[in-house]
Amino acid sequence: MFDDLIRGIERLSNEGVDVPVQTDEKGYIDKQCPAENCEFIFKVNKEDWSQIFKDEAVWCPMCRYEAPADQWFTIAQAEHARSEALQVVKGTIHNALREGAQKFNRRQPRGGFVSISMKVTGGPQRTQTLPAKAATLMQLEIQCEECLSRFAVIGSAYFCPACGHNSVNRTFSDSLRKIRVKKENVELVRKALCEGVGIDDAVVTCRSLIETCISDGVVAFQKYCEGMYAQFGESPFNAFQRLDQANELWKNVLKRGFENWISDDELKSLEVLYQKRHLLAHNEGIVDDRYVMKTGDTSYKPGQRIIIAEKDIDFILRCFEKLSEGIKQACDDN
């Protein structure tokens, strides 16, 4: 009477339990970085997952952790798979015992002095798995310029999950986007902090947010220049932190410089913001004689503290966009 049960268990042992994963409405499936200190959740196009991605290696878009393709299930998918596998095993055992009991009862002689029957309570149970549901759509959709795989993330991505490629242009564009997001949400942060911790902490925090936008922009442009310059050789250490030295390096390899892509007035104002960034990083924003001498900015006297306005952020981002577009075009033409 246990033949059905034995066959059911053998089938499960040989075939396993396959739990499908649903795609979202755009055809993307959920993945999660298996590194415990990251666990970044992202999506990949299902068609690309089967045609472009390799079984031996997938990379995390956030931290570039590398692992075989079968290790990228999300925690939610893994929990769903365990639950579905348990349901299939329980259903297989229950149905096999139920069928075995029915066969046993049918074989028993009728009208005898002794009657034996077996009963398994409950109706047939489900032995088919239900697919793991897809998470909500992610707004930032990216296509790798190297392998053309498509993936989607929340917030930012630095590496292609299919080939590990780090796009200099995409990373720079994403850095500028994050700076804009920070600047545009300062007022929301201010209101929330005023209600939560008080106006003093709100003012200090929001001023710091605005000031870090300048530093973030300079660092982003430095990294962009270093990445783009790598095709011509190794650049001097931290050379692209300094606007004048960066300009000379590009002139040497491209025969064109910053003055070809932004106006003289823009270049001069950009130099002033670079010097303000230097004061913020190394002198708590306090003006010294060197700042006045290098910039010619007579609106401040030594001992004053500089002020960074939201219009300064808008200006530096516009300049960086113009310069990066000019550099990319010149590199493509070179």
XYZ file of C-alpha atoms in Angstrom:
334
model
C 0.000 0.000 0.000
C 3.010 2.260 0.263
C 4.025 1.917 -3.388
C 2.532 5.324 -4.276
C 4.329 6.940 -1.358
C 7.675 5.397 -2.337
C 7.254 6.463 -5.964
C 6.297 10.014 -4.914
C 9.314 10.369 -2.640
C 11.628 8.957 -5.328
C 10.242 11.449 -7.865
C 10.849 14.348 -5.482
C 14.348 13.057 -4.793
C 15.206 12.764 -8.482
C 13.462 15.855 -9.864
C 13.489 18.218 -6.906
C 10.973 21.014 -6.507
C 11.020 23.811 -9.043
C 9.631 27.127 -7.744
C 9.224 29.677 -10.587
C 9.891 33.400 -10.110
C 7.444 35.919 -11.519
C 8.582 38.859 -13.605
C 7.248 42.340 -12.991
C 5.119 44.027 -15.638
C 8.250 45.186 -17.496
C 9.794 41.715 -17.683
C 12.319 42.104 -14.851
C 13.078 39.543 -12.120
C 14.302 40.322 -8.609
C 17.859 39.601 -7.472
C 19.739 40.288 -4.248
C 23.447 40.507 -3.448
C 24.454 37.457 -1.368
C 27.132 39.420 0.537
C 25.824 39.779 4.109
C 27.177 43.317 4.497
C 25.451 44.466 1.307
C 22.265 42.518 0.372
C 21.516 45.117 -2.317
C 18.233 44.375 -4.130
C 18.010 44.991 -7.878
C 16.252 43.671 -10.969
C 17.499 42.151 -14.206
C 15.695 41.668 -17.470
C 14.589 38.005 -17.599
C 15.483 37.605 -21.274
C 18.963 39.043 -20.671
C 19.385 36.809 -17.605
C 19.103 33.736 -19.827
C 20.939 35.100 -22.886
C 23.649 37.495 -21.617
C 24.393 36.599 -17.995
C 26.873 33.791 -17.323
C 26.299 30.954 -14.840
C 29.788 31.232 -13.396
C 29.696 34.879 -12.315
C 27.262 37.701 -11.577
C 28.303 41.019 -10.009
C 26.478 43.206 -7.499
C 25.645 46.622 -9.042
C 26.411 48.318 -5.714
C 29.508 46.618 -4.216
C 30.741 44.433 -7.148
C 30.617 41.241 -5.065
C 31.027 38.284 -7.413
C 29.212 34.955 -7.118
C 27.720 32.235 -9.362
C 24.299 32.950 -10.854
C 22.474 30.482 -8.582
C 23.319 32.527 -5.463
C 21.359 35.680 -6.341
C 17.865 34.786 -5.146
C 16.326 37.351 -2.832
C 15.629 36.540 0.813
C 11.895 36.740 0.054
C 12.273 34.327 -2.877
C 14.268 31.865 -0.747
C 11.668 31.925 2.026
C 8.882 31.456 -0.524
C 10.760 28.546 -2.130
C 11.214 26.795 1.224
C 7.530 27.219 2.016
C 6.472 25.937 -1.404
C 8.881 22.974 -1.249
C 7.485 21.986 2.150
C 3.940 22.251 0.778
C 4.828 19.989 -2.183
C 6.462 17.376 0.084
C 3.534 17.387 2.514
C 1.032 17.273 -0.341
C 2.877 14.422 -2.073
C 3.001 12.349 1.114
C -0.634 13.068 1.982
C -1.933 12.287 -1.500
C 0.156 9.112 -1.755
C -1.130 7.838 1.611
C -4.684 8.772 0.642
C -4.407 6.958 -2.695
C -2.737 3.978 -1.021
C -5.532 3.757 1.552
C -8.176 3.850 -1.179
C -6.434 1.059 -3.124
C -6.066 -0.999 0.067
C -9.762 -0.620 0.843
C -10.779 -1.612 -2.700
C -8.787 -4.848 -2.406
C -10.489 -5.944 0.800
C -13.092 -8.777 0.471
C -16.671 -7.779 1.168
C -19.050 -9.575 3.533
C -16.310 -11.312 5.526
C -16.399 -11.978 9.241
C -13.551 -9.482 9.788
C -13.418 -6.200 7.840
C -10.301 -4.001 7.673
C -10.165 -0.551 6.141
C -7.822 2.441 6.192
C -8.722 6.112 6.205
C -6.614 9.219 5.522
C -8.532 12.340 6.448
C -8.688 15.414 4.248
C -9.052 15.877 0.524
C -6.279 16.034 -2.061
C -3.576 18.604 -1.305
C -1.689 20.897 -3.666
C 1.560 19.520 -5.108
C 2.151 22.290 -7.654
C 4.269 25.271 -6.621
C 3.100 28.865 -6.826
C 5.566 31.388 -8.314
C 7.348 33.921 -6.119
C 5.740 37.317 -6.665
C 7.784 40.146 -8.132
C 8.601 43.225 -6.081
C 7.416 46.655 -7.132
C 8.933 48.344 -10.170
C 12.225 50.195 -9.825
C 12.426 53.588 -11.498
C 16.110 53.721 -12.448
C 16.511 51.445 -15.482
C 20.003 51.017 -16.923
C 21.494 49.336 -19.971
C 25.176 48.450 -19.806
C 27.170 50.151 -22.541
C 29.580 47.212 -22.582
C 27.403 44.052 -22.754
C 23.972 45.692 -23.319
C 22.301 43.850 -20.431
C 19.359 45.639 -18.834
C 18.883 46.028 -15.089
C 17.019 48.277 -12.666
C 17.844 49.603 -9.201
C 16.661 51.940 -6.493
C 18.980 54.879 -5.919
C 22.304 54.140 -7.617
C 24.305 51.482 -9.408
C 28.026 51.464 -10.110
C 28.611 48.106 -11.804
C 26.890 45.994 -14.430
C 25.637 42.727 -12.850
C 26.225 40.797 -16.083
C 29.846 41.780 -16.822
C 31.019 43.887 -13.862
C 31.699 46.904 -16.077
C 31.925 50.279 -14.311
C 30.748 53.029 -16.645
C 32.634 56.270 -16.026
C 29.934 58.321 -17.760
C 27.017 56.631 -16.007
C 28.685 56.853 -12.598
C 29.408 60.551 -13.094
C 25.878 61.269 -14.302
C 24.485 59.382 -11.323
C 26.715 61.349 -8.939
C 25.386 64.646 -10.293
C 21.837 63.338 -10.032
C 22.346 62.488 -6.354
C 23.734 65.962 -5.677
C 20.631 67.500 -7.247
C 18.383 65.234 -5.180
C 20.213 66.297 -2.024
C 19.890 69.982 -2.874
C 16.252 69.762 -3.910
C 15.236 67.995 -0.689
C 16.959 70.335 1.750
C 13.709 72.125 2.588
C 11.943 68.817 3.307
C 14.811 67.815 5.584
C 14.679 71.195 7.313
C 10.956 70.895 8.057
C 11.273 67.325 9.302
C 14.186 68.169 11.598
C 12.477 71.294 12.946
C 9.550 69.127 14.020
C 11.745 66.283 15.280
C 14.824 67.762 16.942
C 14.440 71.533 16.789
C 15.401 74.472 14.615
C 19.057 74.684 15.718
C 19.913 71.137 14.633
C 17.843 71.616 11.470
C 19.816 74.711 10.428
C 23.201 73.087 11.097
C 22.289 69.891 9.244
C 20.859 71.644 6.205
C 23.808 74.024 5.921
C 26.102 71.001 5.981
C 24.029 69.287 3.286
C 24.330 72.294 0.985
C 28.086 72.622 1.583
C 28.762 68.941 0.938
C 27.132 69.292 -2.481
C 30.135 71.364 -3.603
C 32.642 68.827 -2.286
C 30.664 65.936 -3.767
C 30.613 67.662 -7.153
C 34.363 68.305 -7.179
C 35.111 64.695 -6.209
C 32.687 63.373 -8.848
C 34.329 65.471 -11.553
C 37.779 64.402 -10.380
C 36.830 60.716 -10.641
C 35.257 61.306 -14.036
C 38.427 62.956 -15.354
C 40.622 60.195 -13.921
C 38.442 57.538 -15.549
C 38.377 59.255 -18.931
C 42.101 60.114 -18.825
C 43.060 56.468 -18.198
C 42.936 55.775 -21.949
C 45.901 58.141 -22.380
C 47.950 56.916 -19.430
C 48.154 57.314 -15.681
C 47.445 60.798 -14.358
C 49.518 62.398 -11.566
C 48.170 61.734 -8.074
C 45.160 63.970 -7.282
C 45.957 66.188 -10.291
C 42.287 66.466 -11.192
C 41.481 67.953 -7.790
C 43.036 71.182 -9.046
C 41.252 72.952 -11.855
C 44.306 74.542 -13.480
C 46.354 71.342 -13.457
C 43.398 69.338 -14.771
C 42.990 71.816 -17.607
C 46.648 71.481 -18.619
C 46.460 67.698 -18.620
C 43.510 67.749 -21.016
C 45.198 70.294 -23.242
C 48.234 68.055 -23.522
C 46.270 65.041 -24.780
C 43.240 66.605 -26.481
C 44.685 69.936 -27.673
C 41.588 71.475 -26.140
C 40.845 72.730 -22.638
C 38.134 73.965 -20.320
C 37.987 77.376 -22.013
C 36.769 75.562 -25.139
C 33.713 74.211 -23.352
C 32.745 76.949 -20.870
C 33.133 80.729 -20.962
C 35.962 82.640 -19.283
C 33.531 84.023 -16.711
C 32.232 80.529 -15.941
C 35.775 79.212 -15.600
C 36.690 82.020 -13.209
C 33.568 81.473 -11.086
C 34.259 77.737 -11.056
C 37.772 78.396 -9.755
C 36.277 80.466 -6.911
C 34.010 77.561 -5.935
C 36.988 75.196 -6.015
C 38.763 77.492 -3.564
C 35.661 77.649 -1.372
C 35.576 73.882 -1.380
C 39.232 73.916 -0.255
C 38.340 76.216 2.658
C 35.471 73.947 3.693
C 37.693 70.875 3.583
C 40.779 72.299 5.279
C 39.865 75.487 7.156
C 36.293 75.031 8.420
C 35.187 77.470 5.704
C 37.088 80.398 7.239
C 38.515 82.817 4.658
C 42.280 83.424 4.743
C 44.675 85.697 2.837
C 45.536 82.939 0.388
C 41.897 82.570 -0.665
C 41.558 86.291 -1.356
C 44.861 86.335 -3.263
C 44.049 83.294 -5.421
C 40.452 84.216 -6.256
C 40.427 88.012 -6.160
C 37.132 87.655 -4.297
C 36.850 90.936 -2.384
C 33.368 90.166 -1.073
C 35.041 88.417 1.880
C 37.691 89.533 4.335
C 40.070 87.150 6.099
C 38.370 85.727 9.163
C 34.904 85.606 7.642
C 33.180 82.319 6.844
C 32.071 81.594 3.291
C 28.451 80.995 2.370
C 27.366 78.350 -0.151
C 24.014 79.068 -1.797
C 21.783 76.697 -3.753
C 22.512 78.752 -6.902
C 26.200 77.843 -6.450
C 25.276 74.170 -6.640
C 23.187 74.690 -9.764
C 26.073 76.587 -11.352
C 28.784 74.040 -10.567
C 26.618 71.180 -11.835
C 25.963 73.009 -15.117
C 29.684 73.629 -15.557
C 30.565 70.013 -14.838
C 27.975 68.811 -17.336
C 29.362 71.090 -20.032
C 32.950 70.094 -19.282
C 32.188 66.367 -19.181
C 30.328 66.553 -22.494
C 33.243 68.426 -24.038
C 35.784 65.942 -22.702
C 33.770 62.949 -23.918
C 33.302 64.406 -27.380
C 36.992 65.310 -27.659
C 38.011 61.839 -26.493
C 35.692 60.238 -29.055
C 37.173 62.439 -31.784
C 40.730 61.817 -30.715
